[in-house]
Amino acid sequence: MAAFETKTYRNVFKEIGKTDAEIEKRLKDVVDTFFWDEEERIYHDAGEDMGYLTDTGNNDARTEGMSYGMMMCVQLDMKEQFDRIWKWAKTYMFMTEGDNEGYFAWSCETTGKKNADGPAPDGEEFFAMALFFASHRWGDGEGIFEYSRQAREILEAMVHKGENGRKGCPMFNRENGQILFVPGMDFTDPSYHLPHFYELFALWADEKDREFFKRAAKVSREYLAGCCHPKTGLNAEYANFDGTPMDKELPWGFFGNFFSDAYRTAANIGLDAEWFGEDKGQIGVPLKMMKFFGTNIEAVRCVYAIDGTPIDKTVLHPVGLMATMAQGALTVPYSEDPESDFAVAKRWVEWFWDQPLRKGVRRYYDNCLYLFAMLALSGNYRIW
């Protein structure tokens, strides 16, 4: 039975021999660095009652990082920082008119000035889920802090934009149930597929949309099973609705290989396995990836086509890849057998444990994925 029913979460770090004291200290050190260290922090207070996470490589605030920060805060019981981040997002990122009314601008300067007027659906997904969890953990407040109402309004826009005279496009393809890369486009991003979130949206969204999200959970699990290569387990950053990699050059580049966005897929499958355990063929993907990379940790420093062909391109986030691979260990049952699949997964968790947070200008994405993996592998990434 999965954690949704048992309310029990695996502590994989304990399974590989770490003590409670070691795990608690390690998580505290990571959180302290991420939120408070003057040199390495990602989170920053802004004024008396707001805060933001900054993409240190691009010097902006993104809905990806802001929504990630809110999820981290609700998992860590950091209500003040949660509310600060949410108020910053609603004040500066939220759009109230035009085709993208009801969505959040995906990038803003750290002053709050919008860099774009378009959204990125992974941000809305995490905003909505974090808000539901906040409602259940802390209770609803008033105005923008009536968390559950805010979450339902986000989901309403994601599913129903373009209907009944409301301008714009939804974030899901209503016919096939798949999340879109951006509203109005005819392809998806496998790492945006979050069936474990959709299962919960099916319980907590407006009643008229619950059946849609139940369907989306099933569709996404099946999609993840199909878009990941049957031997390597690798997936493309952007992919077609049939699961094949995006094979055309877009105005902003080529995204048909296993590269930065794609790393998150293994982590998402791991968390879904932990929370719900429903297998449509996707749960075996992270183990395939671990076996593809083998015993050479340097393999994470190469870019690949999804069939495993090396690509001559610089990896930007090797620490993030290591973190998501380790989180994928949640798909592998514990075993003491040295020849078991868990022995393969254990090696990745040990590598991750020995890997410090990334430093320098590119640390934002890596360290977000790192903190999520720390939460998940210590049993602290929970349904609230």
PDB file of C-alpha atoms in Angstrom, residues 11 13-14 17-26 353 378:
ATOM      1  CA  ASN A  11      13.199   7.098   4.857  1.00  0.00           C
ATOM      2  CA  PHE A  13      18.560   7.412   4.022  1.00  0.00           C
ATOM      3  CA  LYS A  14      17.848   5.206   7.043  1.00  0.00           C
ATOM      4  CA  GLY A  17      22.385   3.090   7.150  1.00  0.00           C
ATOM      5  CA  LYS A  18      22.239   6.773   8.093  1.00  0.00           C
ATOM      6  CA  THR A  19      21.120   7.627  11.618  1.00  0.00           C
ATOM      7  CA  ASP A  20      18.214   9.872  12.539  1.00  0.00           C
ATOM      8  CA  ALA A  21      20.666  12.429  13.928  1.00  0.00           C
ATOM      9  CA  GLU A  22      22.745  12.422  10.737  1.00  0.00           C
ATOM     10  CA  ILE A  23      19.686  12.837   8.549  1.00  0.00           C
ATOM     11  CA  GLU A  24      18.185  15.603  10.667  1.00  0.00           C
ATOM     12  CA  LYS A  25      21.449  17.548  10.680  1.00  0.00           C
ATOM     13  CA  ARG A  26      21.994  17.113   6.965  1.00  0.00           C
ATOM     14  CA  TRP A 353      24.411  11.794   0.126  1.00  0.00           C
ATOM     15  CA  SER A 378      14.182  11.407   4.296  1.00  0.00           C
TER      16      SER A 378
END
